[in-house]
mmCIF file of C-alpha atoms in Angstrom:
data_model
loop_
_atom_site.group_PDB
_atom_site.id
_atom_site.type_symbol
_atom_site.label_atom_id
_atom_site.label_comp_id
_atom_site.label_asym_id
_atom_site.label_seq_id
_atom_site.Cartn_x
_atom_site.Cartn_y
_atom_site.Cartn_z
ATOM 1 C CA MET A 1 -2.763 -81.087 153.312
ATOM 2 C CA ALA A 2 -4.689 -77.810 153.540
ATOM 3 C CA LYS A 3 -7.235 -79.140 151.031
ATOM 4 C CA PHE A 4 -7.619 -82.305 153.130
ATOM 5 C CA PHE A 5 -8.419 -80.325 156.277
ATOM 6 C CA ALA A 6 -10.672 -77.879 154.448
ATOM 7 C CA SER A 7 -12.716 -80.736 152.986
ATOM 8 C CA ARG A 8 -13.049 -82.341 156.416
ATOM 9 C CA HIS A 9 -14.615 -79.202 157.830
ATOM 10 C CA VAL A 10 -17.570 -79.263 155.445
ATOM 11 C CA ASP A 11 -18.243 -82.917 154.644
ATOM 12 C CA ASP A 12 -20.279 -85.458 156.610
ATOM 13 C CA LYS A 13 -17.380 -87.397 158.185
ATOM 14 C CA VAL A 14 -15.800 -86.683 161.574
ATOM 15 C CA VAL A 15 -12.118 -85.918 161.007
ATOM 16 C CA ALA A 16 -9.547 -88.570 161.916
ATOM 17 C CA MET A 17 -6.055 -87.496 162.945
ATOM 18 C CA PRO A 18 -2.954 -89.055 164.509
ATOM 19 C CA ASP A 19 -2.066 -88.584 168.176
ATOM 20 C CA SER A 20 0.079 -85.490 167.708
ATOM 21 C CA LEU A 21 0.498 -84.942 171.450
ATOM 22 C CA LEU A 22 2.355 -88.217 171.837
ATOM 23 C CA TYR A 23 4.194 -87.979 168.515
ATOM 24 C CA ALA A 24 4.226 -84.394 167.284
ATOM 25 C CA ALA A 25 5.894 -85.289 163.993
ATOM 26 C CA ASN A 26 2.842 -87.385 163.087
ATOM 27 C CA VAL A 27 0.516 -84.407 162.798
ATOM 28 C CA TYR A 28 0.620 -84.479 159.010
ATOM 29 C CA LYS A 29 0.900 -88.263 158.569
ATOM 30 C CA ARG A 30 -1.924 -90.537 157.424
ATOM 31 C CA ASP A 31 -0.049 -93.865 157.714
ATOM 32 C CA VAL A 32 -0.133 -94.048 161.535
ATOM 33 C CA GLU A 33 -2.937 -94.942 163.947
ATOM 34 C CA LEU A 34 -5.727 -92.404 163.563
ATOM 35 C CA PHE A 35 -8.332 -91.176 166.028
ATOM 36 C CA TYR A 36 -11.711 -89.625 165.286
ATOM 37 C CA MET A 37 -11.636 -86.213 166.925
ATOM 38 C CA GLY A 38 -15.322 -86.269 167.804
ATOM 39 C CA VAL A 39 -17.935 -83.547 167.920
ATOM 40 C CA ILE A 40 -19.717 -81.694 170.694
ATOM 41 C CA ASP A 41 -23.146 -83.111 171.482
ATOM 42 C CA GLY A 42 -25.391 -80.075 171.218
ATOM 43 C CA SER A 43 -28.496 -81.996 172.273
ATOM 44 C CA ASP A 44 -27.824 -81.530 175.981
ATOM 45 C CA PRO A 45 -26.525 -78.652 178.127
ATOM 46 C CA TYR A 46 -23.272 -80.452 179.006
ATOM 47 C CA GLY A 47 -21.929 -80.656 175.462
ATOM 48 C CA ASP A 48 -20.220 -84.018 175.828
ATOM 49 C CA ILE A 49 -17.774 -85.055 173.122
ATOM 50 C CA ILE A 50 -19.235 -87.869 171.056
ATOM 51 C CA LYS A 51 -18.100 -89.844 167.997
ATOM 52 C CA ALA A 52 -14.475 -89.831 169.186
ATOM 53 C CA GLY A 53 -11.861 -92.545 169.581
ATOM 54 C CA PRO A 54 -9.483 -94.828 167.706
ATOM 55 C CA VAL A 55 -10.559 -95.430 164.101
ATOM 56 C CA LYS A 56 -10.066 -99.182 164.657
ATOM 57 C CA ASN A 57 -12.954 -99.121 167.171
ATOM 58 C CA PHE A 58 -15.464 -97.982 164.524
ATOM 59 C CA THR A 59 -16.983 -100.071 161.729
ATOM 60 C CA SER A 60 -17.375 -96.921 159.628
ATOM 61 C CA ALA A 61 -16.553 -93.253 159.960
ATOM 62 C CA PRO A 62 -18.920 -91.403 162.311
ATOM 63 C CA THR A 63 -20.986 -88.832 160.458
ATOM 64 C CA VAL A 64 -22.395 -85.366 161.019
ATOM 65 C CA VAL A 65 -24.647 -83.150 158.945
ATOM 66 C CA PRO A 66 -22.519 -81.643 156.143
ATOM 67 C CA ASP A 67 -22.244 -77.867 156.278
ATOM 68 C CA VAL A 68 -20.417 -75.742 153.703
ATOM 69 C CA LYS A 69 -20.234 -72.893 156.249
ATOM 70 C CA ARG A 70 -18.369 -74.987 158.845
ATOM 71 C CA ARG A 71 -14.781 -73.902 159.376
ATOM 72 C CA SER A 72 -12.078 -73.542 161.980
ATOM 73 C CA LEU A 73 -11.978 -70.295 163.873
ATOM 74 C CA THR A 74 -8.844 -68.222 164.183
ATOM 75 C CA LYS A 75 -7.691 -67.608 167.734
ATOM 76 C CA LEU A 76 -9.045 -64.036 167.531
ATOM 77 C CA GLU A 77 -12.457 -65.205 166.288
ATOM 78 C CA TRP A 78 -12.592 -67.886 168.978
ATOM 79 C CA THR A 79 -11.666 -65.408 171.731
ATOM 80 C CA LYS A 80 -14.236 -62.864 170.557
ATOM 81 C CA GLU A 81 -16.976 -65.499 170.910
ATOM 82 C CA PHE A 82 -16.496 -65.353 174.691
ATOM 83 C CA PHE A 83 -17.759 -61.767 174.544
ATOM 84 C CA ASN A 84 -20.735 -62.816 172.421
ATOM 85 C CA THR A 85 -22.636 -64.582 175.203
ATOM 86 C CA THR A 86 -25.473 -64.163 177.647
ATOM 87 C CA SER A 87 -23.540 -65.900 180.434
ATOM 88 C CA GLU A 88 -21.388 -64.145 182.997
ATOM 89 C CA PRO A 89 -18.789 -62.870 183.173
ATOM 90 C CA LYS A 90 -18.810 -61.553 179.635
ATOM 91 C CA GLY A 91 -15.425 -62.403 178.186
ATOM 92 C CA HIS A 92 -14.900 -65.305 180.622
ATOM 93 C CA GLY A 93 -11.521 -63.946 181.708
ATOM 94 C CA PHE A 94 -10.386 -62.638 178.352
ATOM 95 C CA ASN A 95 -11.869 -59.319 179.491
ATOM 96 C CA LEU A 96 -8.926 -59.225 181.926
ATOM 97 C CA VAL A 97 -6.271 -59.271 179.197
ATOM 98 C CA SER A 98 -4.108 -56.172 179.583
ATOM 99 C CA LYS A 99 -5.425 -53.275 177.501
ATOM 100 C CA ASP A 100 -2.009 -52.874 175.852
ATOM 101 C CA LYS A 101 -2.324 -56.399 174.368
ATOM 102 C CA PRO A 102 -4.701 -57.709 171.706
ATOM 103 C CA VAL A 103 -7.615 -59.685 173.159
ATOM 104 C CA ASP A 104 -6.288 -62.897 171.598
ATOM 105 C CA PHE A 105 -3.043 -62.511 173.587
ATOM 106 C CA GLY A 106 -4.995 -64.768 175.924
ATOM 107 C CA CYS A 107 -2.950 -64.276 179.102
ATOM 108 C CA TYR A 108 -4.458 -62.678 182.193
ATOM 109 C CA SER A 109 -4.386 -62.890 185.964
ATOM 110 C CA PHE A 110 -6.792 -62.230 188.806
ATOM 111 C CA MET A 111 -7.252 -62.616 192.536
ATOM 112 C CA PRO A 112 -10.425 -64.637 193.302
ATOM 113 C CA LYS A 113 -10.815 -62.976 196.715
ATOM 114 C CA SER A 114 -9.283 -59.580 197.384
ATOM 115 C CA ASN A 115 -8.576 -60.446 201.030
ATOM 116 C CA ILE A 116 -6.776 -63.744 200.296
ATOM 117 C CA PRO A 117 -3.258 -63.523 198.794
ATOM 118 C CA ILE A 118 -3.857 -65.995 195.964
ATOM 119 C CA LYS A 119 -3.216 -64.993 192.377
ATOM 120 C CA ILE A 120 -4.451 -67.065 189.430
ATOM 121 C CA ILE A 121 -2.297 -66.692 186.328
ATOM 122 C CA CYS A 122 -3.999 -67.844 183.127
ATOM 123 C CA LEU A 123 -1.359 -68.510 180.517
ATOM 124 C CA ASP A 124 -2.043 -69.040 176.836
ATOM 125 C CA ASN A 125 0.773 -71.371 175.888
ATOM 126 C CA THR A 126 -0.591 -72.479 172.526
ATOM 127 C CA GLN A 127 1.428 -72.203 169.355
ATOM 128 C CA ARG A 128 0.982 -68.896 167.543
ATOM 129 C CA GLU A 129 -1.037 -69.075 164.331
ATOM 130 C CA ASP A 130 1.782 -67.462 162.362
ATOM 131 C CA ASP A 131 4.260 -70.136 163.511
ATOM 132 C CA ASN A 132 3.960 -73.125 161.174
ATOM 133 C CA ASP A 133 6.737 -75.157 162.781
ATOM 134 C CA PRO A 134 5.278 -78.700 163.032
ATOM 135 C CA SER A 135 7.959 -79.748 165.546
ATOM 136 C CA ILE A 136 6.119 -77.927 168.360
ATOM 137 C CA HIS A 137 2.561 -78.613 167.223
ATOM 138 C CA GLY A 138 0.439 -79.720 170.158
ATOM 139 C CA ARG A 139 3.040 -78.777 172.740
ATOM 140 C CA GLY A 140 3.268 -75.879 175.122
ATOM 141 C CA PHE A 141 4.831 -72.831 173.525
ATOM 142 C CA LEU A 142 5.695 -69.369 174.790
ATOM 143 C CA ASP A 143 6.826 -66.622 172.479
ATOM 144 C CA GLU A 144 8.978 -63.841 173.916
ATOM 145 C CA ASP A 145 5.995 -61.565 174.586
ATOM 146 C CA ARG A 146 4.131 -64.165 176.649
ATOM 147 C CA TRP A 147 7.352 -65.296 178.374
ATOM 148 C CA ASN A 148 8.078 -61.710 179.463
ATOM 149 C CA TRP A 149 4.460 -61.267 180.604
ATOM 150 C CA LEU A 150 4.689 -64.445 182.709
ATOM 151 C CA LYS A 151 7.985 -63.379 184.313
ATOM 152 C CA LYS A 152 6.447 -60.011 185.260
ATOM 153 C CA GLU A 153 3.321 -61.660 186.701
ATOM 154 C CA LEU A 154 5.481 -63.995 188.782
ATOM 155 C CA ALA A 155 7.718 -61.144 189.974
ATOM 156 C CA ASP A 156 4.683 -59.014 190.919
ATOM 157 C CA GLY A 157 3.098 -61.938 192.774
ATOM 158 C CA THR A 158 6.331 -62.643 194.633
ATOM 159 C CA LYS A 159 6.673 -58.962 195.571
ATOM 160 C CA ASN A 160 3.092 -58.992 196.907
ATOM 161 C CA ASP A 161 3.666 -62.269 198.802
ATOM 162 C CA GLN A 162 0.938 -64.058 196.852
ATOM 163 C CA LEU A 163 0.526 -67.784 196.374
ATOM 164 C CA MET A 164 0.336 -68.203 192.607
ATOM 165 C CA ILE A 165 -1.494 -70.838 190.616
ATOM 166 C CA ILE A 166 -0.720 -71.065 186.921
ATOM 167 C CA ALA A 167 -3.398 -72.449 184.617
ATOM 168 C CA TRP A 168 -2.460 -73.153 181.017
ATOM 169 C CA HIS A 169 -3.902 -74.874 177.999
ATOM 170 C CA ILE A 170 -1.218 -77.422 177.153
ATOM 171 C CA PRO A 171 0.406 -79.408 179.960
ATOM 172 C CA ILE A 172 4.039 -78.759 180.708
ATOM 173 C CA GLY A 173 6.133 -81.793 180.009
ATOM 174 C CA VAL A 174 9.603 -82.965 179.202
ATOM 175 C CA MET A 175 10.471 -84.023 175.689
ATOM 176 C CA PRO A 176 13.565 -86.217 175.496
ATOM 177 C CA TYR A 177 15.788 -85.935 172.476
ATOM 178 C CA LYS A 178 15.031 -88.585 169.870
ATOM 179 C CA GLU A 179 18.417 -90.233 170.280
ATOM 180 C CA TYR A 180 17.655 -90.913 173.962
ATOM 181 C CA ASN A 181 14.175 -92.277 173.296
ATOM 182 C CA ASN A 182 14.435 -95.025 170.658
ATOM 183 C CA ASP A 183 14.410 -92.360 167.938
ATOM 184 C CA LYS A 184 10.836 -91.338 168.851
ATOM 185 C CA ASP A 185 9.676 -87.748 169.046
ATOM 186 C CA THR A 186 7.584 -87.981 172.184
ATOM 187 C CA TYR A 187 5.841 -85.765 174.662
ATOM 188 C CA ILE A 188 5.999 -87.098 178.214
#
């Protein structure tokens, strides 16, 4: 499977994958409905996603210019790119990650206006790169470190009588056990 994904990063075809948010167990399957993941349109300032959708809606695979240097970024590499920019604020929030955490910890909080008791909590709830458990792929995930950080942020906000808004990457949902959902591993 690693060779499949590696080849898809450098060839001229847009990668097609199953809907792993709806059925997490399908992430490594090729015999289910596939969707082209699309690419970012770099020809305009909005960067719309193009060449995406169900494979059955395409007469042939959408193509891109092949590039042997194309690859996925690690979370750390991706986070560092926010500091490599001419836009403001440099770091785009990741500059607010606690100094006792690595920058790719990804969790931070801020108050948009110092005179209004609103606290924004930005929570990185993506699966850790060192956790290869496919049963949680594409679902919200908190390791103990991020869980403890969130509890402290909530306790501090409560103590300071702040309205708190939590922003996270992957939506919170309820996953019923397979036996209660027609034996389907689903994310609702």
